[in-house]
């Protein structure tokens, strides 16, 4: 397919451009508070992208992905406390573990219809919150646990890693790589197959598509991306507690996805960055932050169908072509 | 010992019946899973608390559900009815946004600390039942749950309006073509469902403390009830609520290490066996 090839060939230049702009931009910022805010935004942008791929490719919303976010941190923390493996192995084991676990779980839960799926993921996410809160000996219970990072990770000394500019740079590059992978996935065979299943599962199975495995694979991809965000957060904060598994974390991330718009690959990440910058901007009203964002969510869902990114995309295309946008936005109507 | 635990499971199951039947009713008519249902339950409990402070528990038990019923009707008229042509996911997200707003309202008005409400004097005793002593209030909760289950069943099976509700749950378009005003019916049913959430909130207030985190657990448990029972099925929800009440209570006593896992294992097992839930046959 020609269109697929041209779409894929755009991924590399855009990624290089995004990395360059992000890194150059961060060099110009000297405020430590701003950098730490942007680092957090980049981590949550990865988190949101993981939830976004599930919505984009499978058309289902997860209210429980905080489980994979926290699980990344917990697996690393527990393995490092145990001391049996090196930090590098711990990080890799955590990501592989999440991928395998999510695939197996996906085989079970993607079979339930969309609405029940949303409810199941909420319940499932809360299960991990309760497990982490209750197993005091393993996880330190509600107090959480400090992650005993060694002096260096993947050959880089930890003090360098924790330099604000370096840490932001790592998170930013990880974000761009995740988005590039998701853009590639969208134009891959798995991407096309999963969209066919999303649009009409009966027709897809009539034309001979195996419908269960691709959906479980998308679920696993979405979990592993969220797991990467969890591992980066573990480096950033050096601490993990049940709070990071709570359903309100999943809910906030899902809001970023929806407000940003999930039909475009960069939409959820954009939503996360808007979320953090707006939260910083409103400052004094931060106590009512979630309610304000809840209202924003309702407005976005009621008045747009593709979030901020979709609206921006339409605006750009209108200017460029002098007509209503078709392309990406219109083509992915569920 | 076993008797008292089973009775406590019955108490929690009865509470779940009241909350989950509201959720199932709203799903039946509007095909909406109301993520704000737990928050509405919490709001009902707090409104009941304020009324009880100014007058008494019995006034709270009647007035708070009425207020919640009006809120539910407004929610249907100015929310769900306008969104009925949107895809289910959008509506779920709107109710999720509503959840955040209600949680914030509750925290702003009543604060974040735990509040508690005294049992009414009439029920502030204990009675001997099956050889154990139970607080009368808890028995009253079981009676309330049974009354709600029985009342809803009689209403749906025995009255003309119940017939309309059942037919609108099966096929709203055809029902409307037969001359039933399904919009008014939906407003009534969403109002009733929300009033039941508020009723459950007031009933809970004397034996579980009020806190801004009280909505989450109940929301998740009642989700499990309606998923296990089969979305939109009331008998399924009643049955699942009773099972879940026992699993939660007995699990916490006899298998404390894995008690948090049990409801999920049960749910996964049932969904593997019947993906649409125990009573679910519709898609």
Coordinates of C-alpha atoms in Angstrom, one line a residue:
Chain A
X1 CA 0.0 0.0 0.0
X2 CA 1.5 3.2 -1.2
X3 CA -0.2 5.5 1.4
X4 CA 1.1 3.4 4.2
X5 CA 4.7 3.6 2.9
X6 CA 4.6 7.4 2.5
X7 CA 3.0 7.7 6.0
X8 CA 5.7 5.6 7.5
X9 CA 8.5 7.5 5.8
X10 CA 7.3 10.6 7.5
X11 CA 7.9 9.2 11.0
X12 CA 11.6 9.5 11.0
X13 CA 12.0 13.1 10.0
X14 CA 9.2 14.2 12.3
X15 CA 10.8 12.3 15.2
X16 CA 14.2 13.9 14.6
X17 CA 12.6 17.3 14.4
X18 CA 10.6 16.7 17.7
X19 CA 13.7 15.5 19.5
X20 CA 15.8 18.5 18.3
X21 CA 13.1 21.0 19.2
X22 CA 12.5 19.5 22.6
X23 CA 16.2 19.3 23.6
X24 CA 17.0 22.7 22.2
X25 CA 14.0 24.2 24.0
X26 CA 14.9 22.6 27.3
X27 CA 18.4 24.0 27.1
X28 CA 16.9 27.5 27.0
X29 CA 15.0 26.8 30.3
X30 CA 17.0 27.4 33.5
X31 CA 14.2 27.3 36.0
X32 CA 14.4 24.0 38.0
X33 CA 10.7 24.1 38.8
X34 CA 9.7 24.5 35.2
X35 CA 12.0 21.7 34.1
X36 CA 10.7 19.3 36.8
X37 CA 7.1 20.2 35.7
X38 CA 8.0 19.4 32.0
X39 CA 9.7 16.2 33.0
X40 CA 6.5 15.1 34.8
X41 CA 4.5 16.2 31.8
X42 CA 6.7 14.1 29.5
X43 CA 6.3 11.1 31.7
X44 CA 2.5 11.5 31.8
X45 CA 2.5 12.1 28.1
X46 CA 4.0 8.6 27.6
X47 CA 1.4 7.3 30.1
X48 CA -1.4 9.0 28.1
X49 CA -0.1 7.7 24.8
X50 CA -0.3 4.2 26.1
X51 CA -4.0 4.6 27.0
X52 CA -4.5 6.4 23.7
X53 CA -3.4 3.5 21.5
X54 CA -6.0 1.3 23.1
X55 CA -8.7 3.8 22.3
X56 CA -7.4 4.5 18.8
X57 CA -6.8 0.9 17.7
X58 CA -9.4 -1.0 19.7
X59 CA -12.0 1.7 20.6
X60 CA -12.1 0.8 24.3
X61 CA -11.3 3.0 27.3
X62 CA -9.3 1.7 30.2
X63 CA -9.9 3.1 33.7
X64 CA -7.2 0.9 35.2
X65 CA -4.0 1.6 33.5
X66 CA -2.5 3.1 36.6
X67 CA -1.9 -0.6 37.5
X68 CA 0.7 -0.9 34.8
X69 CA 2.2 2.5 35.7
X70 CA 2.6 1.6 39.3
X71 CA 3.5 -2.0 38.5
X72 CA 6.6 -0.8 36.6
X73 CA 7.8 1.0 39.7
X74 CA 6.9 -1.8 42.1
X75 CA 8.6 -4.6 40.2
X76 CA 11.8 -2.5 39.9
X77 CA 11.7 -1.5 43.6
X78 CA 11.0 -5.1 44.8
X79 CA 13.8 -6.6 42.6
X80 CA 16.3 -4.0 43.7
X81 CA 15.4 -4.5 47.4
X82 CA 15.9 -8.2 46.9
X83 CA 19.3 -7.5 45.4
X84 CA 19.3 -10.6 43.3
X85 CA 19.5 -8.9 39.9
X86 CA 21.2 -5.7 38.6
X87 CA 19.2 -2.5 38.1
X88 CA 19.4 -2.9 34.3
X89 CA 18.0 -6.4 34.5
X90 CA 15.3 -5.2 36.9
X91 CA 14.1 -2.5 34.5
X92 CA 14.0 -5.0 31.6
X93 CA 12.3 -7.7 33.6
X94 CA 9.7 -5.2 34.7
X95 CA 8.9 -4.2 31.1
X96 CA 8.9 -7.8 29.8
X97 CA 6.8 -8.9 32.8
X98 CA 4.2 -6.2 32.2
X99 CA 4.0 -7.1 28.5
X100 CA 3.5 -10.8 29.1
X101 CA 1.1 -10.2 32.0
X102 CA -0.9 -7.7 30.0
X103 CA -1.1 -10.0 27.0
X104 CA -2.5 -12.9 29.1
X105 CA -4.9 -10.5 30.8
X106 CA -5.9 -9.1 27.5
X107 CA -6.8 -12.5 26.2
X108 CA -9.5 -12.6 29.0
X109 CA -10.8 -9.1 29.2
X110 CA -10.9 -7.8 25.6
X111 CA -13.7 -10.4 25.1
X112 CA -16.1 -8.4 27.1
X113 CA -18.1 -5.7 25.3
X114 CA -16.8 -2.0 25.4
X115 CA -18.9 -0.7 28.4
X116 CA -18.2 -3.7 30.6
X117 CA -14.5 -3.4 29.6
X118 CA -14.4 0.1 31.0
X119 CA -15.9 -1.2 34.3
X120 CA -13.7 -4.2 34.4
X121 CA -10.5 -2.3 34.0
X122 CA -11.6 0.1 36.8
X123 CA -12.1 -2.9 39.1
X124 CA -8.9 -4.6 38.0
X125 CA -6.8 -1.5 38.5
X126 CA -8.2 -1.1 42.0
X127 CA -7.3 -4.7 42.8
X128 CA -3.6 -3.7 42.4
X129 CA -4.1 -0.7 44.6
X130 CA -5.5 -2.9 47.3
X131 CA -2.8 -5.6 46.9
X132 CA -0.1 -3.0 47.2
X133 CA -1.8 -1.3 50.2
X134 CA -2.3 -4.6 52.0
X135 CA 0.9 -6.6 51.5
X136 CA 2.9 -4.6 54.0
X137 CA 5.9 -6.9 54.1
X138 CA 6.6 -6.8 50.3
X139 CA 5.6 -3.3 49.4
X140 CA 5.6 -1.3 52.6
X141 CA 1.8 -1.0 52.5
X142 CA 0.4 2.5 52.4
X143 CA 3.7 4.1 53.3
X144 CA 5.2 3.0 50.0
X145 CA 8.8 2.1 49.4
X146 CA 12.0 3.9 48.4
X147 CA 13.7 2.5 45.3
X148 CA 17.3 1.6 46.0
X149 CA 18.9 2.7 42.7
X150 CA 22.6 1.8 42.4
X151 CA 25.2 4.4 41.5
X152 CA 24.8 3.9 37.8
X153 CA 22.2 2.7 35.3
X154 CA 23.0 1.5 31.8
X155 CA 26.5 2.9 32.2
X156 CA 25.4 6.4 33.2
X157 CA 26.1 7.5 36.7
X158 CA 22.9 8.2 38.7
X159 CA 23.9 11.8 39.6
X160 CA 24.1 12.6 35.9
X161 CA 20.7 10.9 35.3
X162 CA 19.1 13.1 38.0
X163 CA 20.4 16.3 36.4
X164 CA 17.2 18.2 35.5
X165 CA 18.3 18.8 31.9
X166 CA 19.5 15.2 31.4
X167 CA 16.4 13.7 33.0
X168 CA 14.0 15.8 30.9
X169 CA 16.0 14.9 27.8
X170 CA 15.7 11.2 28.5
X171 CA 12.0 11.4 29.1
X172 CA 11.5 13.6 26.0
X173 CA 13.4 11.1 23.8
X174 CA 11.4 8.2 25.3
X175 CA 8.2 10.1 24.5
X176 CA 9.2 10.7 20.9
X177 CA 10.3 7.1 20.5
X178 CA 7.0 5.9 22.0
X179 CA 5.0 8.1 19.6
X180 CA 7.2 7.0 16.6
X181 CA 6.5 3.3 17.6
X182 CA 2.8 4.0 17.9
X183 CA 2.7 5.8 14.6
X184 CA 4.5 2.9 13.0
X185 CA 2.1 0.5 14.6
X186 CA -0.8 2.4 13.2
X187 CA 0.4 1.8 9.7
X188 CA 1.5 -1.8 10.3
X189 CA -0.5 -4.9 9.6
X190 CA -1.5 -5.2 13.3
X191 CA -2.7 -1.6 13.2
X192 CA -4.9 -2.2 10.1
X193 CA -6.2 -5.5 11.5
X194 CA -7.0 -4.0 14.9
X195 CA -8.9 -1.1 13.3
X196 CA -10.9 -3.5 11.2
X197 CA -11.9 -5.4 14.3
X198 CA -12.7 -2.2 16.1
X199 CA -15.0 -1.0 13.3
X200 CA -16.9 -4.3 12.9
X201 CA -15.8 -7.4 14.6
X202 CA -18.3 -9.7 12.8
X203 CA -17.1 -8.6 9.3
X204 CA -13.5 -8.9 10.4
X205 CA -14.0 -12.5 11.5
X206 CA -16.0 -13.3 8.3
X207 CA -13.1 -12.3 6.2
X208 CA -10.8 -14.6 8.2
X209 CA -9.2 -12.3 10.7
X210 CA -8.3 -13.9 14.0
X211 CA -10.0 -11.3 16.3
X212 CA -8.8 -12.2 19.8
X213 CA -5.0 -12.2 19.5
X214 CA -4.6 -8.7 17.8
X215 CA -6.8 -7.1 20.5
X216 CA -4.7 -8.7 23.2
X217 CA -1.6 -7.6 21.5
X218 CA -2.8 -4.0 21.3
X219 CA -3.7 -4.2 25.0
X220 CA -0.1 -5.5 25.7
X221 CA 1.4 -2.6 23.6
X222 CA -0.6 -0.1 25.5
X223 CA 0.5 -1.6 28.9
X224 CA 4.2 -1.7 28.0
X225 CA 4.1 2.0 26.9
X226 CA 2.5 2.8 30.3
X227 CA 5.1 0.6 32.0
X228 CA 7.9 2.7 30.4
X229 CA 6.3 5.8 31.9
X230 CA 6.2 4.0 35.3
X231 CA 9.9 3.1 35.0
X232 CA 10.8 6.7 34.2
X233 CA 8.7 7.9 37.0
X234 CA 10.6 5.5 39.3
X235 CA 13.9 7.1 38.2
X236 CA 12.4 10.6 38.6
X237 CA 10.9 10.3 42.1
X238 CA 12.9 7.3 43.5
X239 CA 9.8 6.3 45.4
X240 CA 6.7 4.3 44.8
X241 CA 3.5 4.2 46.8
X242 CA -0.1 2.7 46.3
X243 CA -1.2 6.2 45.4
X244 CA 0.3 5.7 41.9
X245 CA -2.0 2.7 41.4
X246 CA -5.2 4.5 42.5
X247 CA -8.0 4.7 40.0
X248 CA -8.0 8.5 40.1
X249 CA -4.5 8.3 38.5
X250 CA -5.9 6.2 35.7
X251 CA -8.8 8.6 35.4
X252 CA -6.6 11.7 35.2
X253 CA -4.5 10.0 32.5
X254 CA -7.7 9.1 30.6
X255 CA -8.9 12.7 30.8
X256 CA -5.6 13.9 29.3
X257 CA -6.1 11.4 26.5
X258 CA -9.7 12.5 25.7
X259 CA -9.1 16.2 26.1
X260 CA -6.0 15.9 23.9
X261 CA -7.9 13.7 21.4
X262 CA -6.8 10.1 20.7
X263 CA -7.5 9.9 16.9
X264 CA -4.1 11.4 16.2
X265 CA -1.0 9.7 17.5
X266 CA 0.3 12.8 19.2
X267 CA -3.1 13.9 20.7
X268 CA -2.9 12.1 24.1
X269 CA 0.7 13.4 24.7
X270 CA -0.5 16.9 23.8
X271 CA -3.4 16.5 26.2
X272 CA -0.9 15.6 29.0
X273 CA 1.3 18.6 28.4
X274 CA -1.8 20.9 28.3
X275 CA -2.9 19.3 31.6
X276 CA 0.3 20.0 33.4
X277 CA 0.8 23.5 32.0
X278 CA -2.8 24.5 32.8
X279 CA -2.5 23.0 36.3
X280 CA 0.6 25.2 36.9
X281 CA -1.1 28.2 35.4
X282 CA -4.2 28.2 37.6
X283 CA -2.0 27.9 40.7
X284 CA -4.2 29.2 43.5
X285 CA -7.3 27.2 42.4
X286 CA -5.3 23.9 42.3
X287 CA -7.5 22.5 45.1
X288 CA -10.4 22.5 42.7
X289 CA -8.2 21.3 39.8
X290 CA -9.8 18.0 39.2
X291 CA -13.3 19.5 39.1
X292 CA -12.1 22.1 36.6
X293 CA -10.6 19.5 34.5
X294 CA -13.7 17.4 34.8
X295 CA -15.7 20.3 33.4
X296 CA -13.2 20.7 30.6
X297 CA -13.6 17.0 29.9
X298 CA -17.4 17.3 29.6
X299 CA -17.1 20.4 27.3
X300 CA -14.6 18.6 25.1
X301 CA -16.6 15.4 24.8
X302 CA -19.9 17.3 24.2
X303 CA -18.7 19.8 21.7
X304 CA -15.9 18.1 19.8
X305 CA -15.4 14.6 18.7
X306 CA -11.6 14.5 18.4
X307 CA -10.3 16.6 21.3
X308 CA -7.9 19.6 21.0
X309 CA -5.6 17.8 18.6
X310 CA -8.4 17.0 16.3
X311 CA -9.6 20.6 16.3
X312 CA -6.1 21.9 15.7
X313 CA -5.6 19.4 12.9
X314 CA -8.8 20.5 11.3
X315 CA -7.8 24.2 11.5
X316 CA -4.4 23.5 10.0
X317 CA -5.9 21.5 7.1
X318 CA -8.5 24.0 6.5
X319 CA -5.9 26.7 6.1
X320 CA -3.7 24.6 3.9
X321 CA -6.3 23.1 1.6
X322 CA -8.9 25.8 1.9
X323 CA -11.5 23.1 2.6
X324 CA -12.8 20.9 5.4
X325 CA -10.2 18.4 6.6
X326 CA -10.6 14.8 5.6
X327 CA -7.6 12.6 5.9
X328 CA -6.7 11.3 9.3
X329 CA -9.6 12.8 11.3
X330 CA -12.4 11.9 9.1
X331 CA -11.1 8.5 8.2
X332 CA -11.0 7.1 11.7
X333 CA -14.6 7.8 12.7
X334 CA -15.6 4.8 14.8
Chain B
X1 CA -19.1 -17.1 64.5
X2 CA -20.0 -18.2 61.0
X3 CA -23.6 -17.2 61.4
X4 CA -22.6 -13.6 62.3
X5 CA -20.3 -13.4 59.3
X6 CA -22.9 -14.6 57.0
X7 CA -25.4 -12.1 58.4
X8 CA -22.8 -9.3 57.9
X9 CA -22.4 -10.5 54.3
X10 CA -26.1 -10.2 54.0
X11 CA -26.0 -6.6 55.3
X12 CA -23.4 -5.6 52.7
X13 CA -25.1 -7.5 50.0
X14 CA -28.4 -5.7 50.8
X15 CA -26.6 -2.3 50.5
X16 CA -25.1 -3.4 47.1
X17 CA -28.6 -4.4 46.0
X18 CA -29.9 -0.9 46.6
X19 CA -26.9 0.8 44.9
X20 CA -26.6 -1.6 42.0
X21 CA -30.3 -1.7 41.2
X22 CA -30.2 2.0 40.5
X23 CA -27.2 1.5 38.2
X24 CA -28.9 -1.4 36.4
X25 CA -32.1 0.6 36.0
X26 CA -30.3 3.5 34.4
X27 CA -28.3 1.2 32.2
X28 CA -31.5 -0.5 31.1
X29 CA -33.2 2.7 29.9
X30 CA -30.4 4.9 28.8
X31 CA -27.7 2.3 27.9
X32 CA -25.4 4.4 30.0
X33 CA -23.0 3.1 32.7
X34 CA -23.1 5.9 35.2
X35 CA -19.6 6.4 36.6
X36 CA -21.0 9.1 38.8
X37 CA -23.3 6.7 40.5
X38 CA -20.9 6.2 43.5
X39 CA -20.5 9.9 43.8
X40 CA -24.3 10.3 43.8
X41 CA -24.5 7.7 46.6
X42 CA -21.9 9.8 48.5
X43 CA -23.7 13.0 47.9
X44 CA -26.9 11.4 49.2
X45 CA -25.1 10.3 52.3
X46 CA -23.8 13.8 53.0
X47 CA -27.1 15.5 52.3
X48 CA -28.7 13.0 54.6
X49 CA -26.1 13.8 57.3
X50 CA -26.9 17.5 57.1
X51 CA -30.6 16.9 57.3
X52 CA -30.2 14.5 60.2
X53 CA -28.2 17.1 62.1
X54 CA -31.0 19.7 61.7
X55 CA -33.9 17.4 62.3
X56 CA -33.6 13.6 62.6
X57 CA -32.6 10.4 60.8
X58 CA -36.1 9.5 59.6
X59 CA -36.5 12.9 57.9
X60 CA -33.1 12.4 56.2
X61 CA -34.1 8.9 55.0
X62 CA -37.1 10.4 53.2
X63 CA -35.9 13.9 52.1
X64 CA -32.4 13.1 50.9
X65 CA -33.6 10.5 48.4
X66 CA -36.2 12.9 47.1
X67 CA -33.6 15.6 46.6
X68 CA -31.4 13.0 44.8
X69 CA -34.4 12.0 42.7
X70 CA -34.8 15.5 41.5
X71 CA -31.1 15.7 40.7
X72 CA -31.4 12.5 38.8
X73 CA -34.3 13.8 36.7
X74 CA -32.3 17.0 35.9
X75 CA -29.3 14.8 35.0
X76 CA -31.5 12.9 32.5
X77 CA -33.2 15.9 31.1
X78 CA -30.2 18.1 30.6
X79 CA -27.5 15.5 30.3
X80 CA -28.3 11.9 29.2
X81 CA -31.3 12.9 26.9
X82 CA -29.1 15.3 25.0
X83 CA -26.4 12.7 24.7
X84 CA -28.5 9.7 23.7
X85 CA -27.3 9.6 20.1
X86 CA -23.6 9.8 21.1
X87 CA -21.4 6.7 21.3
X88 CA -21.5 5.0 24.8
X89 CA -17.9 5.9 25.4
X90 CA -18.5 9.6 25.2
X91 CA -21.4 9.3 27.7
X92 CA -19.2 7.3 30.1
X93 CA -16.6 10.1 29.9
X94 CA -19.2 12.8 30.6
X95 CA -20.4 10.9 33.7
X96 CA -16.8 10.5 34.7
X97 CA -16.3 14.3 34.5
X98 CA -19.5 14.6 36.6
X99 CA -18.0 12.3 39.2
X100 CA -15.0 14.7 39.6
X101 CA -17.2 17.7 39.9
X102 CA -19.5 16.0 42.6
X103 CA -16.4 14.8 44.5
X104 CA -15.1 18.4 44.6
X105 CA -18.5 19.8 45.7
X106 CA -18.6 17.3 48.5
X107 CA -15.1 18.1 49.7
X108 CA -15.7 21.8 49.4
X109 CA -19.0 21.8 51.3
X110 CA -18.4 19.1 54.0
X111 CA -14.6 19.0 54.2
X112 CA -12.2 16.0 53.9
X113 CA -12.4 14.6 57.4
X114 CA -14.5 11.6 58.4
X115 CA -18.0 12.3 59.7
X116 CA -20.4 9.9 61.4
X117 CA -24.1 9.8 62.0
X118 CA -25.8 8.1 65.0
X119 CA -28.2 5.3 64.5
X120 CA -31.8 6.3 65.1
X121 CA -32.9 5.6 68.7
X122 CA -35.6 3.2 67.6
X123 CA -33.1 0.9 66.1
X124 CA -30.3 1.5 68.6
X125 CA -30.7 -1.9 70.2
X126 CA -29.6 -5.5 69.4
X127 CA -31.6 -8.6 68.8
X128 CA -31.0 -12.3 69.1
X129 CA -31.1 -14.0 65.8
X130 CA -30.0 -17.6 65.0
X131 CA -28.2 -17.8 68.3
X132 CA -26.1 -14.6 67.8
X133 CA -26.6 -11.0 68.8
X134 CA -26.9 -8.5 65.9
X135 CA -27.4 -4.8 66.1
X136 CA -31.0 -4.1 65.1
X137 CA -29.9 -1.5 62.7
X138 CA -28.0 -4.0 60.5
X139 CA -31.1 -6.2 60.4
X140 CA -33.1 -3.1 59.3
X141 CA -30.6 -2.7 56.4
X142 CA -31.3 -6.2 55.2
X143 CA -35.0 -5.5 55.5
X144 CA -34.5 -2.3 53.4
X145 CA -32.5 -4.2 50.8
X146 CA -35.2 -6.9 50.5
X147 CA -37.9 -4.2 50.4
X148 CA -36.2 -2.5 47.5
X149 CA -35.7 -5.7 45.6
X150 CA -39.3 -6.8 46.2
X151 CA -40.7 -3.4 45.4
X152 CA -38.8 -3.0 42.2
X153 CA -39.8 -6.5 41.1
X154 CA -43.5 -5.9 41.8
X155 CA -43.4 -2.5 40.1
X156 CA -41.7 -3.9 37.0
X157 CA -43.7 -7.1 36.7
X158 CA -47.1 -5.9 38.0
X159 CA -47.8 -2.4 36.8
X160 CA -48.5 -0.8 33.5
X161 CA -45.6 1.6 33.9
X162 CA -43.3 -1.3 34.8
X163 CA -44.3 -3.0 31.6
X164 CA -43.4 0.2 29.7
X165 CA -40.0 0.3 31.5
X166 CA -39.3 -3.3 30.6
X167 CA -40.3 -2.8 27.0
X168 CA -38.3 0.4 26.7
X169 CA -35.2 -1.4 28.1
X170 CA -35.6 -4.0 25.4
X171 CA -36.3 -1.7 22.4
X172 CA -36.8 2.0 23.1
X173 CA -37.6 2.9 19.4
X174 CA -40.5 0.4 19.1
X175 CA -41.8 1.3 22.5
X176 CA -41.9 5.0 21.5
X177 CA -43.7 4.1 18.3
X178 CA -46.4 2.4 20.4
X179 CA -47.1 5.8 22.0
X180 CA -45.1 5.6 25.2
X181 CA -43.3 8.8 26.1
X182 CA -39.9 7.2 26.6
X183 CA -38.2 10.5 27.4
X184 CA -40.5 11.0 30.4
X185 CA -40.1 7.4 31.3
X186 CA -36.3 7.7 31.2
X187 CA -36.4 10.8 33.4
X188 CA -38.5 8.9 35.9
X189 CA -36.2 5.9 35.9
X190 CA -32.9 7.8 36.1
X191 CA -34.6 9.9 38.9
X192 CA -35.6 6.6 40.7
X193 CA -32.1 5.1 40.2
X194 CA -30.4 8.3 41.6
X195 CA -32.9 8.4 44.5
X196 CA -32.0 4.8 45.3
X197 CA -28.3 5.7 45.3
X198 CA -29.1 8.5 47.8
X199 CA -31.3 6.2 49.9
X200 CA -28.3 3.7 50.1
X201 CA -26.1 6.6 51.1
X202 CA -28.3 7.6 54.0
X203 CA -28.8 3.9 55.1
X204 CA -25.0 3.5 55.1
X205 CA -24.2 6.6 57.1
X206 CA -24.8 5.1 60.6
X207 CA -22.6 2.1 60.1
X208 CA -19.8 3.2 57.8
X209 CA -18.3 6.6 58.3
X210 CA -18.7 9.4 55.8
X211 CA -15.6 10.4 53.9
X212 CA -14.8 11.7 50.4
X213 CA -13.3 8.3 49.6
X214 CA -16.5 6.3 50.3
X215 CA -17.7 6.5 46.7
X216 CA -14.8 4.6 45.1
X217 CA -15.3 1.2 46.9
X218 CA -19.0 1.2 46.4
X219 CA -18.8 2.2 42.8
X220 CA -16.4 -0.6 42.0
X221 CA -18.4 -3.2 44.0
X222 CA -21.6 -2.2 42.3
X223 CA -19.9 -2.3 38.9
X224 CA -18.8 -5.9 39.7
X225 CA -22.4 -6.7 40.7
X226 CA -23.9 -5.5 37.4
X227 CA -21.2 -7.1 35.3
X228 CA -21.5 -10.4 37.1
X229 CA -25.3 -10.2 37.1
X230 CA -25.4 -9.2 33.4
X231 CA -25.7 -5.5 32.4
X232 CA -29.2 -4.1 32.9
X233 CA -30.6 -7.3 34.5
X234 CA -32.2 -6.6 37.9
X235 CA -32.6 -10.2 39.0
X236 CA -29.0 -10.8 38.0
X237 CA -27.9 -7.8 40.0
X238 CA -29.8 -9.0 43.1
X239 CA -28.3 -12.4 42.9
X240 CA -24.8 -11.1 42.2
X241 CA -25.0 -8.6 45.1
X242 CA -25.8 -11.4 47.5
X243 CA -22.9 -13.5 46.3
X244 CA -20.5 -10.5 46.4
X245 CA -21.6 -9.5 49.9
X246 CA -20.7 -13.0 51.1
X247 CA -17.4 -13.2 49.2
X248 CA -16.3 -9.8 50.5
X249 CA -17.3 -10.5 54.2
X250 CA -16.3 -14.1 54.5
X251 CA -13.1 -13.6 52.5
X252 CA -11.9 -10.8 54.8
X253 CA -12.4 -13.1 57.8
X254 CA -11.3 -16.5 56.6
X255 CA -8.8 -15.7 53.8
X256 CA -7.4 -12.3 54.8
X257 CA -4.3 -12.6 52.6
X258 CA -6.1 -13.0 49.4
X259 CA -9.4 -11.4 50.3
X260 CA -8.8 -8.4 47.9
X261 CA -8.3 -10.9 45.1
X262 CA -11.4 -13.0 45.6
X263 CA -14.1 -10.8 44.1
X264 CA -11.9 -10.4 41.0
X265 CA -11.2 -14.1 40.6
X266 CA -14.9 -14.7 41.0
X267 CA -15.7 -12.1 38.4
X268 CA -13.1 -13.4 35.9
X269 CA -14.3 -16.9 36.4
X270 CA -17.9 -16.0 35.7
X271 CA -17.0 -13.8 32.7
X272 CA -15.0 -16.6 31.2
X273 CA -17.9 -18.9 31.6
X274 CA -20.5 -16.4 30.5
X275 CA -19.1 -13.2 28.9
X276 CA -22.4 -11.4 29.2
X277 CA -22.9 -12.1 32.9
X278 CA -25.1 -14.6 34.7
X279 CA -28.4 -13.2 33.4
X280 CA -27.1 -11.5 30.3
X281 CA -28.3 -12.7 26.9
X282 CA -28.6 -9.4 25.2
X283 CA -25.4 -8.0 23.6

